[in-house]
XYZ file of C-alpha atoms in Angstrom:
394
model
C 0.000 0.000 0.000
C 1.571 3.252 -1.114
C 0.790 6.141 1.257
C 0.148 8.271 -1.796
C -2.582 6.730 -3.898
C -4.198 9.602 -5.805
C -4.959 13.275 -5.581
C -2.748 16.314 -5.985
C -0.125 16.976 -8.626
C 3.259 18.638 -8.463
C 4.543 20.069 -11.738
C 8.150 20.756 -12.550
C 10.187 21.221 -15.679
C 12.579 18.372 -16.394
C 16.120 19.570 -17.229
C 16.215 17.786 -20.576
C 12.915 19.183 -21.777
C 12.089 22.384 -23.590
C 11.129 25.357 -21.424
C 7.572 25.148 -22.607
C 7.234 21.450 -21.737
C 6.161 20.428 -18.264
C 6.290 17.059 -16.669
C 3.724 16.167 -14.050
C 4.823 14.328 -10.940
C 1.870 12.832 -9.164
C 1.883 12.145 -5.484
C -0.888 10.040 -4.145
C -2.461 9.548 -0.768
C -4.591 6.540 0.182
C -7.879 6.915 2.034
C -6.562 5.183 5.158
C -3.328 7.155 5.181
C -5.132 10.426 4.571
C -7.316 10.000 7.631
C -4.312 8.859 9.651
C -1.939 11.563 8.509
C -4.025 14.686 8.592
C -6.062 14.218 11.753
C -4.215 14.245 15.070
C -6.478 11.627 16.590
C -7.613 9.833 13.471
C -7.866 6.090 13.208
C -4.846 5.730 15.511
C -6.396 7.826 18.322
C -3.108 9.647 18.948
C -4.566 12.300 21.233
C -5.780 9.637 23.641
C -2.467 7.768 23.509
C -0.388 10.877 24.183
C -2.694 11.878 27.030
C -2.423 8.400 28.526
C 1.393 8.468 28.292
C 1.464 11.824 30.083
C -0.912 10.537 32.774
C 1.218 7.442 33.457
C 4.376 9.570 33.573
C 2.698 11.821 36.158
C 1.455 8.873 38.241
C 4.881 7.193 38.180
C 6.341 10.144 40.088
C 3.877 9.763 42.969
C 5.376 8.361 46.188
C 2.800 5.516 46.417
C 3.162 4.403 42.776
C 5.013 1.193 43.683
C 2.732 0.258 46.567
C 0.903 -2.042 44.146
C 3.804 -3.591 42.259
C 1.644 -5.565 39.805
C -0.395 -2.527 38.823
C 2.710 -0.344 38.512
C 4.426 -2.805 36.183
C 1.268 -3.118 34.071
C 1.070 0.665 33.710
C 4.729 0.962 32.687
C 4.244 -1.838 30.165
C 1.222 0.008 28.775
C 3.264 3.221 28.549
C 6.017 1.433 26.636
C 3.499 0.013 24.160
C 1.870 3.405 23.614
C 5.243 5.099 23.092
C 6.176 2.558 20.426
C 2.888 3.165 18.635
C 3.146 6.957 18.748
C 6.833 6.854 17.783
C 6.127 4.710 14.715
C 3.376 7.112 13.619
C 5.590 10.159 14.093
C 8.362 8.493 12.059
C 6.013 7.998 9.107
C 4.750 11.567 9.381
C 8.295 12.935 9.321
C 8.988 10.871 6.222
C 5.857 12.179 4.514
C 6.729 15.776 5.404
C 10.275 15.338 4.070
C 8.951 13.854 0.825
C 6.502 16.719 0.386
C 9.294 19.251 0.928
C 11.419 17.521 -1.707
C 8.530 17.572 -4.160
C 8.040 21.306 -3.598
C 11.739 21.930 -4.176
C 11.653 19.795 -7.314
C 8.717 21.794 -8.659
C 10.358 25.138 -7.931
C 13.798 24.219 -9.277
C 12.646 21.927 -12.101
C 15.048 19.350 -10.674
C 14.493 15.820 -11.995
C 16.967 14.241 -9.543
C 15.195 15.757 -6.544
C 11.843 14.565 -7.863
C 13.152 11.030 -8.216
C 14.580 11.192 -4.673
C 11.155 12.197 -3.385
C 9.460 9.327 -5.175
C 12.057 6.859 -3.851
C 11.499 8.070 -0.289
C 7.755 7.535 -0.699
C 8.312 3.970 -1.864
C 10.446 3.379 1.216
C 7.542 4.445 3.433
C 5.206 1.750 2.078
C 6.412 -0.851 4.565
C 6.189 1.573 7.495
C 2.608 2.494 6.618
C 1.675 -1.200 6.334
C 3.194 -1.820 9.785
C 1.174 1.083 11.196
C -2.041 -0.353 9.811
C -1.207 -3.789 11.229
C -0.415 -2.236 14.620
C -3.829 -0.571 14.548
C -5.432 -3.986 14.033
C -3.462 -5.333 17.022
C -4.731 -2.739 19.457
C -7.317 -4.925 21.204
C -7.395 -5.175 24.977
C -5.678 -8.585 25.049
C -3.831 -8.573 21.715
C -0.435 -8.116 23.346
C -1.003 -11.095 25.664
C 0.433 -14.574 25.590
C -2.189 -17.172 24.707
C -3.397 -20.747 24.772
C -4.123 -22.795 21.654
C -6.216 -25.953 21.295
C -5.837 -28.194 18.233
C -8.548 -30.853 17.874
C -8.731 -33.605 15.274
C -12.031 -33.701 13.390
C -13.482 -35.743 10.565
C -10.995 -37.968 8.794
C -10.059 -40.686 11.272
C -6.344 -41.385 11.605
C -5.568 -38.812 8.915
C -7.207 -36.086 10.994
C -5.143 -37.048 14.062
C -1.981 -36.954 11.977
C -3.157 -33.609 10.595
C -3.452 -32.268 14.169
C 0.213 -33.238 14.701
C 1.167 -31.467 11.465
C -0.618 -28.317 12.630
C 1.200 -28.542 15.962
C 4.505 -28.599 14.090
C 3.418 -25.739 11.794
C 2.438 -23.436 14.636
C 5.518 -24.384 16.679
C 7.715 -23.353 13.734
C 5.791 -20.100 13.302
C 6.102 -19.255 17.001
C 9.797 -20.130 16.985
C 10.366 -17.659 14.139
C 8.516 -15.012 16.173
C 10.702 -15.684 19.210
C 7.777 -17.014 21.252
C 7.990 -19.889 23.705
C 5.714 -22.900 23.111
C 4.832 -25.421 25.795
C 2.412 -28.360 25.554
C 0.046 -28.221 28.526
C -2.047 -31.290 27.648
C -2.231 -33.901 24.912
C -4.303 -36.952 24.011
C -2.419 -39.130 21.486
C -4.221 -40.830 18.627
C -4.457 -44.610 18.464
C -2.196 -44.919 15.396
C -0.667 -41.499 14.869
C -0.832 -37.850 15.845
C -3.199 -36.409 18.427
C -6.894 -36.445 19.146
C -6.292 -33.074 20.753
C -3.354 -31.075 22.048
C -3.256 -27.852 24.096
C -0.423 -25.316 24.006
C 0.658 -22.319 26.016
C 2.359 -19.743 23.805
C 4.323 -17.036 25.590
C 5.346 -13.862 23.804
C 4.369 -10.309 22.906
C 1.265 -10.158 20.663
C 0.964 -13.960 20.546
C -2.811 -13.733 20.991
C -3.121 -10.767 18.619
C -1.566 -12.702 15.754
C -2.770 -16.233 16.419
C -6.427 -15.279 16.889
C -6.442 -15.038 13.076
C -6.006 -18.830 12.942
C -9.212 -19.765 14.770
C -11.384 -22.092 12.709
C -11.341 -25.370 10.799
C -8.279 -26.304 8.725
C -8.677 -28.791 5.858
C -5.987 -31.103 4.466
C -6.223 -32.958 1.141
C -3.511 -35.519 0.339
C -2.722 -39.082 -0.624
C -3.199 -40.803 2.717
C -0.125 -42.578 4.104
C -2.559 -44.685 6.151
C -4.517 -45.992 3.152
C -3.167 -49.227 1.701
C -4.698 -48.283 -1.676
C -3.005 -44.839 -1.647
C -6.266 -42.981 -2.146
C -6.739 -39.261 -1.751
C -8.270 -38.382 1.630
C -9.598 -35.218 3.254
C -8.958 -34.520 6.932
C -10.113 -31.730 9.212
C -8.802 -30.237 12.451
C -9.985 -27.222 14.411
C -7.884 -24.525 16.033
C -9.040 -22.368 18.931
C -7.048 -19.572 20.552
C -7.752 -17.599 23.716
C -5.662 -15.070 25.653
C -3.764 -15.598 28.871
C -5.658 -13.216 31.110
C -3.492 -11.408 33.650
C -4.436 -10.525 37.207
C -5.520 -7.000 36.272
C -8.716 -8.422 34.727
C -11.171 -9.740 37.296
C -13.060 -12.884 36.283
C -15.311 -14.197 39.009
C -15.418 -18.000 39.183
C -17.632 -19.095 42.107
C -16.404 -22.178 43.945
C -19.789 -23.887 43.417
C -19.223 -23.703 39.645
C -15.986 -25.699 39.799
C -15.397 -29.427 40.001
C -11.719 -30.194 40.635
C -10.023 -33.573 40.815
C -6.507 -34.938 40.501
C -5.768 -37.934 38.329
C -2.765 -39.832 37.065
C -1.408 -38.439 33.841
C -1.014 -40.481 30.685
C 2.321 -41.535 29.295
C 4.179 -43.799 26.923
C 4.774 -46.469 29.579
C 7.804 -47.532 31.602
C 9.556 -44.702 33.392
C 7.334 -42.107 31.744
C 4.176 -43.276 33.501
C 2.962 -40.764 36.074
C 2.878 -42.769 39.329
C 1.219 -40.010 41.370
C -2.136 -38.251 40.935
C -0.664 -34.860 40.078
C -2.635 -34.105 36.904
C -5.294 -31.469 37.560
C -8.664 -31.813 35.843
C -10.971 -28.839 36.148
C -14.626 -28.783 35.054
C -16.548 -25.514 34.799
C -20.113 -26.643 35.418
C -22.074 -23.749 33.806
C -20.238 -24.028 30.482
C -19.083 -27.648 30.526
C -15.493 -26.566 29.827
C -12.962 -29.183 30.953
C -9.314 -28.259 31.485
C -6.634 -30.893 32.016
C -3.085 -29.880 32.946
C -0.296 -32.356 33.526
C 2.933 -30.592 32.545
C 3.865 -29.229 35.985
C 5.492 -31.363 38.685
C 3.018 -30.794 41.513
C -0.721 -30.808 42.069
C -0.612 -27.177 43.137
C 1.234 -25.993 40.027
C -1.048 -27.944 37.690
C -4.102 -26.596 39.505
C -2.859 -23.001 39.157
C -2.179 -23.471 35.441
C -5.599 -25.093 34.919
C -7.312 -22.095 36.543
C -5.244 -19.714 34.405
C -6.324 -21.545 31.258
C -9.966 -21.528 32.409
C -9.893 -17.784 33.039
C -8.578 -17.250 29.521
C -11.261 -19.447 28.001
C -14.052 -17.726 29.939
C -12.717 -14.330 28.876
C -12.626 -15.395 25.226
C -16.110 -16.906 25.526
C -17.478 -13.597 26.805
C -15.739 -11.681 23.988
C -17.272 -14.034 21.415
C -20.735 -13.494 22.902
C -20.314 -9.737 22.623
C -19.048 -9.983 19.052
C -21.943 -12.258 18.098
C -24.460 -9.816 19.524
C -22.786 -6.901 17.737
C -22.521 -8.652 14.389
C -25.871 -10.451 14.439
C -27.351 -8.263 11.731
C -24.333 -8.356 9.411
C -23.607 -10.473 6.361
C -21.240 -12.720 8.323
C -24.281 -14.933 8.845
C -23.724 -16.182 5.317
C -20.304 -17.541 6.278
C -21.831 -19.492 9.150
C -24.067 -21.397 6.763
C -20.947 -22.610 4.957
C -19.268 -23.752 8.180
C -16.194 -22.355 9.844
C -13.595 -23.758 7.440
C -10.967 -21.086 6.944
C -8.092 -22.616 5.002
C -7.325 -25.559 2.708
C -3.947 -27.235 2.355
C -3.908 -29.367 -0.793
C -1.014 -31.770 -1.407
C -2.659 -33.845 -4.178
C -3.565 -33.773 -7.053
C -2.004 -30.269 -7.104
C -0.198 -28.319 -4.376
C -1.696 -25.175 -2.892
C -2.533 -23.527 0.420
C -5.476 -21.133 0.194
C -7.235 -19.039 2.813
C -10.950 -19.004 2.040
C -11.608 -15.836 4.055
C -9.064 -13.565 2.370
C -8.287 -15.290 -0.922
C -4.545 -15.385 -0.149
C -2.987 -18.465 -1.710
C 0.398 -19.958 -2.530
C 1.689 -23.003 -4.381
C 4.519 -23.384 -1.878
C 2.442 -25.355 0.611
C 5.567 -26.980 2.091
C 6.770 -23.563 3.248
C 3.379 -22.892 4.851
C 3.467 -26.207 6.707
C 6.950 -25.228 7.887
C 5.443 -22.179 9.604
C 5.463 -19.481 6.911
C 2.071 -18.036 7.883
C 2.789 -14.310 7.957
C 1.017 -13.457 4.699
C -2.125 -15.393 5.683
C -2.281 -13.933 9.189
C -1.535 -10.353 8.125
C -4.250 -10.400 5.451
C -6.824 -11.647 7.947
C -5.863 -9.049 10.554
C -6.045 -6.263 7.963
C -9.574 -7.322 7.047
C -8.896 -8.511 3.489
C -12.017 -10.221 2.127
C -12.185 -12.966 -0.481
C -14.839 -11.908 -3.035
C -15.185 -15.531 -4.173
C -15.492 -17.145 -0.742
C -18.732 -18.964 -1.467
C -17.355 -20.514 -4.641
C -14.165 -21.526 -2.838
C -16.159 -23.426 -0.246
C -18.039 -25.502 -2.822
């Protein structure tokens, strides 16, 4: 996206042209950039961010600021995030101002070299503007949080369980490239291969903000390695993502709504068998949500992690209810009638990964399965829509 998409014109005389001949240099400004660049608040709400930074700076000088250490650290983290956002915006604005100055000089001096320098500087700003727009889409209350991910095998038998394991590898590679830490909190192996379901904790800045774009059903088409006749099979697995809710957000979970028990964890046998009942299994009675955590060494640690996961799931459940109520009258209802399938990964008879929501596709499906998801995730976060979604689902 070029920050200059259409609009005004700057005219200057090129040195190698006759005095009566004028060359028009066009500079263009996109709708999104125009609203961002020329209004102080705009779509990035800069006035609010700058006011909030000033307020936190004032509060941090108060003698009782560190009385509540958790709150103080949360406020300083918020200030750091806001400063990065405002700083990135100001950098783009300085670049735009410099480019405009160069264009004015080029017009006045009829200087072709200066005009070309201005156009080159505008091209260099494309990436910065795209990053600003992405940052705007990652400004939700919990987008900066770490998160939990559930991968569940669906229709497709053994192939679907193997597909769940492939998705686990894909997301682990993606998170590794992002510098995020991935830890398996629970897993139920398949009878022959893969997993019936596997739960992950993903720790890192904006893990939830990015990975929420992956929620939905993922479809794999390939020649099945589990079919003696080497037939083409279709397998499905679902992905769900919810944020790790910190202590600053109060989620009331009455004791009467909880059923907690400790069981022996599963294992591969031999020394790996859990000989003590340290695995925590938590059931939330009103919703039927069941959380199992067996990765920690003690009952207490597994219980604490299970409650943390439950709080995240209840938070995400509430957010989904609010979104459903807000979007009830919109055309998204049409998507529901076609199911929640979001992406297809085809390995036979041709090779392609295609996102049905955005239309983004690539023939390099091996790279995608190795964790190269940035293009798919970015398009979804930026709200790109596939005009042929219905046809793609058929």
